[in-house]
XYZ file of C-alpha atoms in Angstrom:
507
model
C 250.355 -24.224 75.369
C 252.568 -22.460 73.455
C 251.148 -18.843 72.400
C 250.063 -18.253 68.795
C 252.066 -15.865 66.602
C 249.574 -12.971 64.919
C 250.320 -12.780 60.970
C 248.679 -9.853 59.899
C 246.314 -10.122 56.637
C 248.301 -6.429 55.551
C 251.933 -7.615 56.137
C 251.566 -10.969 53.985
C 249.891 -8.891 51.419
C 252.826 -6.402 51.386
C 255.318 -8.883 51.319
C 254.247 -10.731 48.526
C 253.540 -7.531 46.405
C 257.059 -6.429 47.387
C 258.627 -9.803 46.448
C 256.987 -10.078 43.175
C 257.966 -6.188 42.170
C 261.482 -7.362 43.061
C 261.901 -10.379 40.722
C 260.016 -8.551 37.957
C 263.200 -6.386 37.785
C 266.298 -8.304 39.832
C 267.528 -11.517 38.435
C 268.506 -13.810 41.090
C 272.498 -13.497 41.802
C 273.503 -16.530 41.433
C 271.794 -16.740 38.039
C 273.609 -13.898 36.766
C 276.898 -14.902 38.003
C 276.311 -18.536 36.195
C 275.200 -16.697 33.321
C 278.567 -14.633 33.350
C 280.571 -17.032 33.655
C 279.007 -19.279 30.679
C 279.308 -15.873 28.507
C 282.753 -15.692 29.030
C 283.467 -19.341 27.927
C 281.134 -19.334 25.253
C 282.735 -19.786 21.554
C 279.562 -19.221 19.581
C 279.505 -15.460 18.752
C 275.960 -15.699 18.027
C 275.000 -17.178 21.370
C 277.629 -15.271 23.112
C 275.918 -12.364 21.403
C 272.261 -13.397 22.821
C 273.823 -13.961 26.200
C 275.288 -10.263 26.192
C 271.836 -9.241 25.226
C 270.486 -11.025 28.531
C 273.135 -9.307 30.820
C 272.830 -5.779 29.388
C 269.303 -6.345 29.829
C 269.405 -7.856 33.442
C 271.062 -4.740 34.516
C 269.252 -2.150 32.828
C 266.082 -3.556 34.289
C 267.834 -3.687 38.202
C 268.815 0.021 37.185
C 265.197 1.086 35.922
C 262.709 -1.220 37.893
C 261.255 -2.271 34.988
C 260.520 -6.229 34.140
C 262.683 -8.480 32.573
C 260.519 -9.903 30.029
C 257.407 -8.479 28.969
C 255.792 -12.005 29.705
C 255.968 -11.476 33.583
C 254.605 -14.301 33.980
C 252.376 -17.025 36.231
C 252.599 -16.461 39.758
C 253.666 -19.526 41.868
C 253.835 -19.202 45.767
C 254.922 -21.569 47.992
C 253.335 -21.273 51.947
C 255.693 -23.168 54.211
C 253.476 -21.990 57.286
C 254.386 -22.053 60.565
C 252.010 -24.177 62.896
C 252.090 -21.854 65.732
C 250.947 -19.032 63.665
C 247.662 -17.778 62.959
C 246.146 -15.359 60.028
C 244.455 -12.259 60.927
C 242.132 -11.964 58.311
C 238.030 -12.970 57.452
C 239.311 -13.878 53.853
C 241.109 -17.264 52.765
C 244.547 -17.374 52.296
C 244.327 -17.374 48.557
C 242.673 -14.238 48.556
C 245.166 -12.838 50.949
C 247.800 -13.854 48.794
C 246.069 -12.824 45.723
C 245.331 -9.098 46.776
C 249.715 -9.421 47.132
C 249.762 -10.224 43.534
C 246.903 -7.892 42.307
C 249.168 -5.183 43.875
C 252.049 -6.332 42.402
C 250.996 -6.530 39.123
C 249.078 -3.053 39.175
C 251.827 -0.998 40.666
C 251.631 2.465 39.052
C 255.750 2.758 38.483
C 255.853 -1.001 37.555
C 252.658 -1.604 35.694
C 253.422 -5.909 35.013
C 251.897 -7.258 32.260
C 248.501 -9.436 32.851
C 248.577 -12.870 31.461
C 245.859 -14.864 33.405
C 242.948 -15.963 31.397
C 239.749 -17.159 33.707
C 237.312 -19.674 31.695
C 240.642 -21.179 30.303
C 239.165 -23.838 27.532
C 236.377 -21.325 26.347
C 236.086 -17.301 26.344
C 239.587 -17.017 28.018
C 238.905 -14.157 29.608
C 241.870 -12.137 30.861
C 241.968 -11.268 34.448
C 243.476 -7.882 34.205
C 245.441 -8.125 37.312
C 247.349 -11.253 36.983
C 245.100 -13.277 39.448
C 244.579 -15.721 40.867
C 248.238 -17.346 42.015
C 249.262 -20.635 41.884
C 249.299 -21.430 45.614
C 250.793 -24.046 47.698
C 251.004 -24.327 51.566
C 252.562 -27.039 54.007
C 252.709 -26.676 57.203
C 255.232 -27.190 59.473
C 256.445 -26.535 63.108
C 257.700 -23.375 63.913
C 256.538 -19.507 64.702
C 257.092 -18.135 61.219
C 255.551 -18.388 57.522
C 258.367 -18.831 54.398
C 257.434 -17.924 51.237
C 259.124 -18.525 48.226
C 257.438 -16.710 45.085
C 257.957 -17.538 41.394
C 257.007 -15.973 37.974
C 257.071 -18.739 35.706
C 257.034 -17.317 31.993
C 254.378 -19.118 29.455
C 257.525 -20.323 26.915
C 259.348 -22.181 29.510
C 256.155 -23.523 31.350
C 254.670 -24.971 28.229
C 257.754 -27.078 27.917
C 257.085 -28.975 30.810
C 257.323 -33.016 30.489
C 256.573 -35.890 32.515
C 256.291 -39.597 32.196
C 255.147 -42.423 34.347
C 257.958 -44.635 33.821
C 258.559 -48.101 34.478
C 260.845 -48.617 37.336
C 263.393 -49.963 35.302
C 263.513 -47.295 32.163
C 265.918 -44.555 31.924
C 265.755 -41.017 33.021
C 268.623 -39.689 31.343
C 268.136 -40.966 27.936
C 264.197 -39.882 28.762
C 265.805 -36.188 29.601
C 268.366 -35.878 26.149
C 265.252 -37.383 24.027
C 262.892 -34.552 25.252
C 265.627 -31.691 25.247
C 265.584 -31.508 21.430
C 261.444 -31.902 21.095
C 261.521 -28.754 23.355
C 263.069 -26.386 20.742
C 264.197 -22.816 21.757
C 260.954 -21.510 22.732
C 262.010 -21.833 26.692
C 264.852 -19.697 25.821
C 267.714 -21.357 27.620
C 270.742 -21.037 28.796
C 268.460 -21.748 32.293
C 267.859 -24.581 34.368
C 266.136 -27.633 34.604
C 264.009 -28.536 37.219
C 263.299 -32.131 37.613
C 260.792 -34.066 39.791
C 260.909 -37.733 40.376
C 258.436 -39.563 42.596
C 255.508 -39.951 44.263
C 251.997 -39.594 41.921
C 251.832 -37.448 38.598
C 251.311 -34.474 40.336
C 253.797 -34.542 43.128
C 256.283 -35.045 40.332
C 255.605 -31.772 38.911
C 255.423 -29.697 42.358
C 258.897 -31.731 42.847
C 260.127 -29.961 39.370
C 258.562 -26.737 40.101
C 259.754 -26.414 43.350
C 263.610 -27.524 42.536
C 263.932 -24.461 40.247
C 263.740 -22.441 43.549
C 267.235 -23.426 45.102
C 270.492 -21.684 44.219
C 272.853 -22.932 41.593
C 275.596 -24.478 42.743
C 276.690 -26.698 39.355
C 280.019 -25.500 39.449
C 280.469 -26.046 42.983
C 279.166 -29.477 42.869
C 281.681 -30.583 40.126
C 284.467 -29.005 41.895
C 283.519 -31.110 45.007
C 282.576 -34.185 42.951
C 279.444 -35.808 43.314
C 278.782 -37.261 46.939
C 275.120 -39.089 46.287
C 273.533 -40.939 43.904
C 270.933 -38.215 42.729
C 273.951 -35.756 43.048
C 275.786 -37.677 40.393
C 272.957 -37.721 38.097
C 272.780 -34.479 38.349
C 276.329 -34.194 37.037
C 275.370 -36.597 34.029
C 272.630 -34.636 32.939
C 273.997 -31.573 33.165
C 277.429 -32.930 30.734
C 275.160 -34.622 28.376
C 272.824 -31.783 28.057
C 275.429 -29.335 27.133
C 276.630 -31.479 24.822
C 273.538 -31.550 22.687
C 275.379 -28.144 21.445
C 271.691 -26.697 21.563
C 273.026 -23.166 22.899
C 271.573 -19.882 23.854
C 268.341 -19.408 22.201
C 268.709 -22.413 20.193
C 271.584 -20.993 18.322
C 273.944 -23.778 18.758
C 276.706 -23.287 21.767
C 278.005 -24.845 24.679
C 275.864 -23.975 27.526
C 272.301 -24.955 27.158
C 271.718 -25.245 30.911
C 273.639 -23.549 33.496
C 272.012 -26.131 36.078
C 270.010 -29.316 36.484
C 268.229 -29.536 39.778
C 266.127 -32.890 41.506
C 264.000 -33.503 44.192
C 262.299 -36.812 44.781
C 259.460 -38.480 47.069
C 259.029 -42.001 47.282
C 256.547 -43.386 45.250
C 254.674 -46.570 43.968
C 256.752 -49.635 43.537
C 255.046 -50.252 39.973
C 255.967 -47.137 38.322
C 258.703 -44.020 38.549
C 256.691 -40.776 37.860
C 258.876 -38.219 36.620
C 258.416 -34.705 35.398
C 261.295 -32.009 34.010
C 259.963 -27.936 34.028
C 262.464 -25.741 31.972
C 263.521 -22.236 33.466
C 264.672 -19.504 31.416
C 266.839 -16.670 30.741
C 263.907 -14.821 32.606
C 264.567 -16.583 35.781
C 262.377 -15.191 38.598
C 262.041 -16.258 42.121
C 262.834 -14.735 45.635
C 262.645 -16.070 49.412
C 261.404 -14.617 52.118
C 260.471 -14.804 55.666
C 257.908 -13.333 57.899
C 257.385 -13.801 61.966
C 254.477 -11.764 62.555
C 256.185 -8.272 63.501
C 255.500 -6.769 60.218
C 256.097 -7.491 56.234
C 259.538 -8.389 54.747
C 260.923 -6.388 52.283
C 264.525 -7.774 50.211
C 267.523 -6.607 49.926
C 268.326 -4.870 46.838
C 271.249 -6.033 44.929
C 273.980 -3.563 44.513
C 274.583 -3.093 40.721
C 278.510 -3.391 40.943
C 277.871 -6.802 41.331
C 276.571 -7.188 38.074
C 279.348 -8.234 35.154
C 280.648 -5.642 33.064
C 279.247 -6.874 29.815
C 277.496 -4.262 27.551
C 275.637 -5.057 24.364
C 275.785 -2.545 21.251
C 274.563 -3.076 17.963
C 277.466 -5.621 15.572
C 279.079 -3.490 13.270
C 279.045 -6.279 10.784
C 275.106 -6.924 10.970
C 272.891 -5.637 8.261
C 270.578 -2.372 8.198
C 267.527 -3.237 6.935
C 264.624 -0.650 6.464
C 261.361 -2.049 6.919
C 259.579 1.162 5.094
C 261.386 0.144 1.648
C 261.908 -4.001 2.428
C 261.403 -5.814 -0.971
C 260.734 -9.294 -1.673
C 264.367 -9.256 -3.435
C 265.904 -8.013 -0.262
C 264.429 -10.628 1.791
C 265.236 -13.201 -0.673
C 269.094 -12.306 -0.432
C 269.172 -13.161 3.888
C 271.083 -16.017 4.502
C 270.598 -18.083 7.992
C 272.795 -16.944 10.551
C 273.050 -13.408 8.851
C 272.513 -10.445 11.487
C 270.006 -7.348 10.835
C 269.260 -4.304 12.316
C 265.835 -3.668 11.365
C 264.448 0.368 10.975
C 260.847 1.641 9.708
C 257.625 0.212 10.504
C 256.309 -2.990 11.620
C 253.346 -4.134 12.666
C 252.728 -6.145 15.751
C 250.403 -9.774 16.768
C 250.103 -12.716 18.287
C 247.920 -15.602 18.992
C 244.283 -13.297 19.333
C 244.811 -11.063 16.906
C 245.832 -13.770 14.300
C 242.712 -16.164 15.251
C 240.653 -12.781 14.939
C 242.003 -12.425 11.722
C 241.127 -15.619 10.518
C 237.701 -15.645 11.721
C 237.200 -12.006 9.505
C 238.435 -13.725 6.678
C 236.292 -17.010 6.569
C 233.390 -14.168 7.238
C 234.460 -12.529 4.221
C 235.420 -9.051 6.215
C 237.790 -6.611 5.476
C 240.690 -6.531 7.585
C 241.512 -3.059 9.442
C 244.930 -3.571 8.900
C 246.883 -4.289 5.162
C 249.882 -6.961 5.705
C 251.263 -6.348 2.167
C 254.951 -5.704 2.106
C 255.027 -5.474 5.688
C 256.595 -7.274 8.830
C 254.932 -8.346 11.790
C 256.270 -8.975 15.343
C 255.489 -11.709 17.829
C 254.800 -9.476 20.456
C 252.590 -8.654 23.713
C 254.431 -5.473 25.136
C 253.858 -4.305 29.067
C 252.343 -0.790 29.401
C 254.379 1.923 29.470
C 255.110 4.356 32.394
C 256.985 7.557 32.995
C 256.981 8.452 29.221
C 257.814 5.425 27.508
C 257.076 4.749 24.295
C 256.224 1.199 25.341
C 256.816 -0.927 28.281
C 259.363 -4.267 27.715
C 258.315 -5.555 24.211
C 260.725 -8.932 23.915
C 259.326 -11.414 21.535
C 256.911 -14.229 22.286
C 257.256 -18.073 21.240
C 256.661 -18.173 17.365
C 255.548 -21.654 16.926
C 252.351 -20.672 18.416
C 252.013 -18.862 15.330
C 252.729 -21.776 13.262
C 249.170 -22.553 12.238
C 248.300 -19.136 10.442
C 251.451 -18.873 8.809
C 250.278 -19.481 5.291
C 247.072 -17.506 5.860
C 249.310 -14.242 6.915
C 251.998 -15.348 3.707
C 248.934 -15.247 1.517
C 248.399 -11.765 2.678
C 251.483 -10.326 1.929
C 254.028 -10.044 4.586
C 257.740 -10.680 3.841
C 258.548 -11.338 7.085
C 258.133 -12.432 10.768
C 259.286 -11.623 13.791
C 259.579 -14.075 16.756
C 261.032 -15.966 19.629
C 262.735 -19.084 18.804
C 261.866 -21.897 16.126
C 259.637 -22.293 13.574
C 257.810 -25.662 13.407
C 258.752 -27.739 9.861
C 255.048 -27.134 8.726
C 255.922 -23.210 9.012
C 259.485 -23.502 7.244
C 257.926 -25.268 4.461
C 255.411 -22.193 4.157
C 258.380 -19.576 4.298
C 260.315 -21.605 1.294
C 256.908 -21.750 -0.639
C 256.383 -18.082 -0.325
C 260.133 -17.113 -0.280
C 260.278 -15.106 2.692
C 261.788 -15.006 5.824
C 261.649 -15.688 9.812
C 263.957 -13.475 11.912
C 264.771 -14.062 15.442
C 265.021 -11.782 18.543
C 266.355 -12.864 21.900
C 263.751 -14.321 23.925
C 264.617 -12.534 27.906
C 266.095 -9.501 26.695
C 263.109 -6.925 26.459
C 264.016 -4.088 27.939
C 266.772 -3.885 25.826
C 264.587 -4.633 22.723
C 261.952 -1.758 23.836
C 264.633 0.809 24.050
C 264.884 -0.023 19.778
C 261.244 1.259 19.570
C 260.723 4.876 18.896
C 257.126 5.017 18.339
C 253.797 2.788 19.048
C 250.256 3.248 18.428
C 247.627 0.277 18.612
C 246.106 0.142 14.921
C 243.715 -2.311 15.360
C 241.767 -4.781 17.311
C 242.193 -2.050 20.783
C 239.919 -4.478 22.849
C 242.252 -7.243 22.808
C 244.978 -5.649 25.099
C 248.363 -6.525 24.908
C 247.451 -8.942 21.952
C 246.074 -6.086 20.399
C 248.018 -4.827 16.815
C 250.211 -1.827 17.332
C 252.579 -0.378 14.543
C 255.751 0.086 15.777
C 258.848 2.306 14.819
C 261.560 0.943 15.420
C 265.998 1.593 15.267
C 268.275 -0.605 15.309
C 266.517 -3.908 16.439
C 268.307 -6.471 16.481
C 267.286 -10.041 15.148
C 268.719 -13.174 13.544
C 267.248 -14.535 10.505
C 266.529 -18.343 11.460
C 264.746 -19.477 8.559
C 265.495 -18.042 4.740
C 263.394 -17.994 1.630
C 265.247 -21.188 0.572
C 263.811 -22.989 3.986
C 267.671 -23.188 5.500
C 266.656 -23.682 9.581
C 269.199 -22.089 11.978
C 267.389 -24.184 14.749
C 268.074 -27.485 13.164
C 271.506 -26.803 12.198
C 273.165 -24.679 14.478
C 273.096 -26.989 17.136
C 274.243 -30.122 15.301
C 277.521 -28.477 13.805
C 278.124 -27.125 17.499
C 277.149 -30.843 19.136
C 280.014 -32.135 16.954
C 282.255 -29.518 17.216
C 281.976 -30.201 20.956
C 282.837 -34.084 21.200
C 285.276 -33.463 18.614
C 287.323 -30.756 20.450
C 286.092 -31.595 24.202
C 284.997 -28.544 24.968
C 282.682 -29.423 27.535
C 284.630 -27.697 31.061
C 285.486 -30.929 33.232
């Protein structure tokens, strides 16, 4: 009998805490090389300008250990455990794997932001330390435990689709019908991950798990397609660019720098297939332990990073937030660029359904919106004398619903990630102010703009408490104008024609 390899409870628990630390602040390579490569071709300049954002950000974060995005995400783990090895340990291996995260998550230089509720259809109770994980284990033969770990951000993961389909119906047109439905919110240029196969929910570990392997899109092209799931691959990833739906939404030519599939054989009366969206905050690592101790990776060295800074356009606007008028705001066109200084205030999804359950109460609100601008934001906590920690902004369509409560209080403006839903533009025409636009995976960068933050109401709430920021030099888009003008909706059709007019689609 062969003899059993030892895992120690300690050494898993290190290495996933030291794995998850690592993608909070490294981008995968090949992501940023793919990402590089895109910038360079891009035509756009306000997608190229986004994407710049990205990079600057990527590498200030590998330079300062600091996350990504503030939203650092769901943890996913996959176990691909060894048969001959045993855990040392009384607890289960979720709890093993959990104390990893916990760790992670808390680390005094590296405080991550925690975004697990418990009780998730009632009190949705935060966790405080990111647990649990999202854990799945396979065994296999062999005499050593791989683990791949994933943070999977809340605006890509709540674009995930899936369909039973009939064995007969179409998974590309399926794919370019739900591209547009999924908005900007996912913040590509990123992947998609797409399962097809086996039940409902094998379909979706399928997705999730594809978004783990390198990308090798150019390669693949340059090879030509050997398979059939190969070529669709290819033919998704063509007509997907061509949608002209661009970085952040903004219209461009890369949307997706990759499409990836894995399938399982399934049911001969159906074809179960799901599609999970990665974004510009792609984070996931590999790793390998054999028992004589944890596995730490290899750092990245930052000369392999592009050289693409970011600085403020010369030709965007300087807005101050301290003096904004209703006038000023009306004059913003779609498309223009700002560079907003002054005060804001900050809140998202709690603080806004607080807010609405004072005001059907009848209770003063400890905060006055008139005049004022608020930001879509849940910042990380800041260390080593930050003002705050990573503060890029969150979906705004989440917001949608309590936009004309929050007009009717006053504010000229909002602040979010992505696209506004059509029941929310309407509301900003009505009211004649405006939606501006920061870049979704870029918050590092973003956080450096903010000179000054104090929570000013609502403390208990955490992150999704409201803070008033002072901010210099931030930089945003304005996506939807007083007059209800959408850069969401058409951005990306005058760059989907401008690309099957000029082919400018690489081959």
């Amino acid at each position: 009998m062969t003899e059993m390899v030892t895992i120690r409870e300690e050494d898993l628990i290190e290495t996933v805490a030291d794995a998850l630390q690592f993608i909070s602040y490294f981008h995968p390579m090949d992501y940023i090389r793919a990402l590089a490569a895109a910038w360079e071709r891009e035509q756009n300049p306000a997608a190229k300008d986004a994407m710049a954002q990205v990079l600057a950000n990527s590498r200030m974060c590998a330079e300062g250990h600091r996350p990504i995005c503030q939203d650092t995400g769901i943890v996913n783990v996959f176990l691909k455990w060894g048969q001959d090895c045993r855990l040392e340990s009384g607890r289960s291996l979720q709890e093993v794997v959990d104390e990893g995260v916990r760790r992670a998550y808390l680390h005094p230089d590296n405080k991550l932001r925690a975004s697990i509720v418990a009780d998730p259809a009632f009190t949705r109770r935060n966790t405080r330390d990111n647990t649990p994980c999202v854990l799945n284990v396979e065994m296999v033969p062999g005499r050593t435990v791989s683990i791949d770990v994933a943070a999977k951000g809340g605006g890509s993961e709540n674009k995930s689709k899936f369909k039973m389909m009939n064995p007969s119906d179409s998974i590309v047109d399926w794919v370019l019908e739900m591209l547009p439905t999924m908005g900007a919110g996912w913040c590509p240029p990123g992947q998609l991950g797409i399962g097809i196969g086996g039940t409902a929910e094998k379909a979706m570990l399928l997705a999730k798990e594809s978004l783990m392997e390198e990308i090798d899109m150019h390669d693949l092209k340059a090879r030509g397609a050997q398979t059939d799931t190969e070529a669709l691959r290819i033919e998704l990833y063509d007509k997907v660019n061509a949608l002209g739906i661009g970085a952040q939404g903004l219209g461009g030519l890369t949307t997706v720098l990759d499409v990836k599939i894995k399938e399982w054989p399934c049911h001969a009366a159906g074809k179960p297939v799901a599609m999970i969206p990665n974004c510009s905050a792609t984070r996931h690592a590999h790793v390998t332990i054999d028992g004589s101790g944890p596995a730490f990776l290899e750092r990245p060295k930052l000369d392999e990073w592009p050289d693409v800074t970011w600085a403020p356009d010369k030709a965007a606007k300087r807005v101050d937030l301290d003096t904004l008028t209703r006038e000023e705001v009306q004059s913003w066109k779609h498309g223009d660029r700002l560079l907003l200084n002054g005060k804001m205030l900050t809140g998202r999804d709690a603080a806004h359904k607080r807010i609405q359950d004072m005001l059907a109460k009848g209770e003063t609100l400890p905060v006055d919106f008139k005049g004022r601008a608020i930001y879509y934001v849940g910042p990380v906590d800041p260390v080593m004398g930050e003002v705050v920690g990573p503060a890029g902004p969150t979906t705004a369509t989440r917001m949608d619903k309590f936009t004309d409560m929050m007009l009717d209080l006053g504010l000229l403006t909002m602040i979010g990630k992505a696209e506004r839903g059509q029941g929310a533009v309407d509301c900003i025409a009505k009211h004649k102010v405006a939606y501006l636009m920061a870049v979704g995976g870029a918050a590092y960068l973003v956080s450096r703009a903010i000179r000054e933050a104090k929570v000013v109401a609502f403390e208990d709430l955490g992150m999704e408490a409201i803070y008033e920021f002072t901010v210099e030099d931030m930089p945003v888009t304005v996506a939807v104008d007083s007059e209800g003008n959408n850069v969401h909706k058409l951005a990306p059709l005058v760059w989907q024609e401008k690309i099957a007019r000029e082919h400018l689609l690489p081959g």
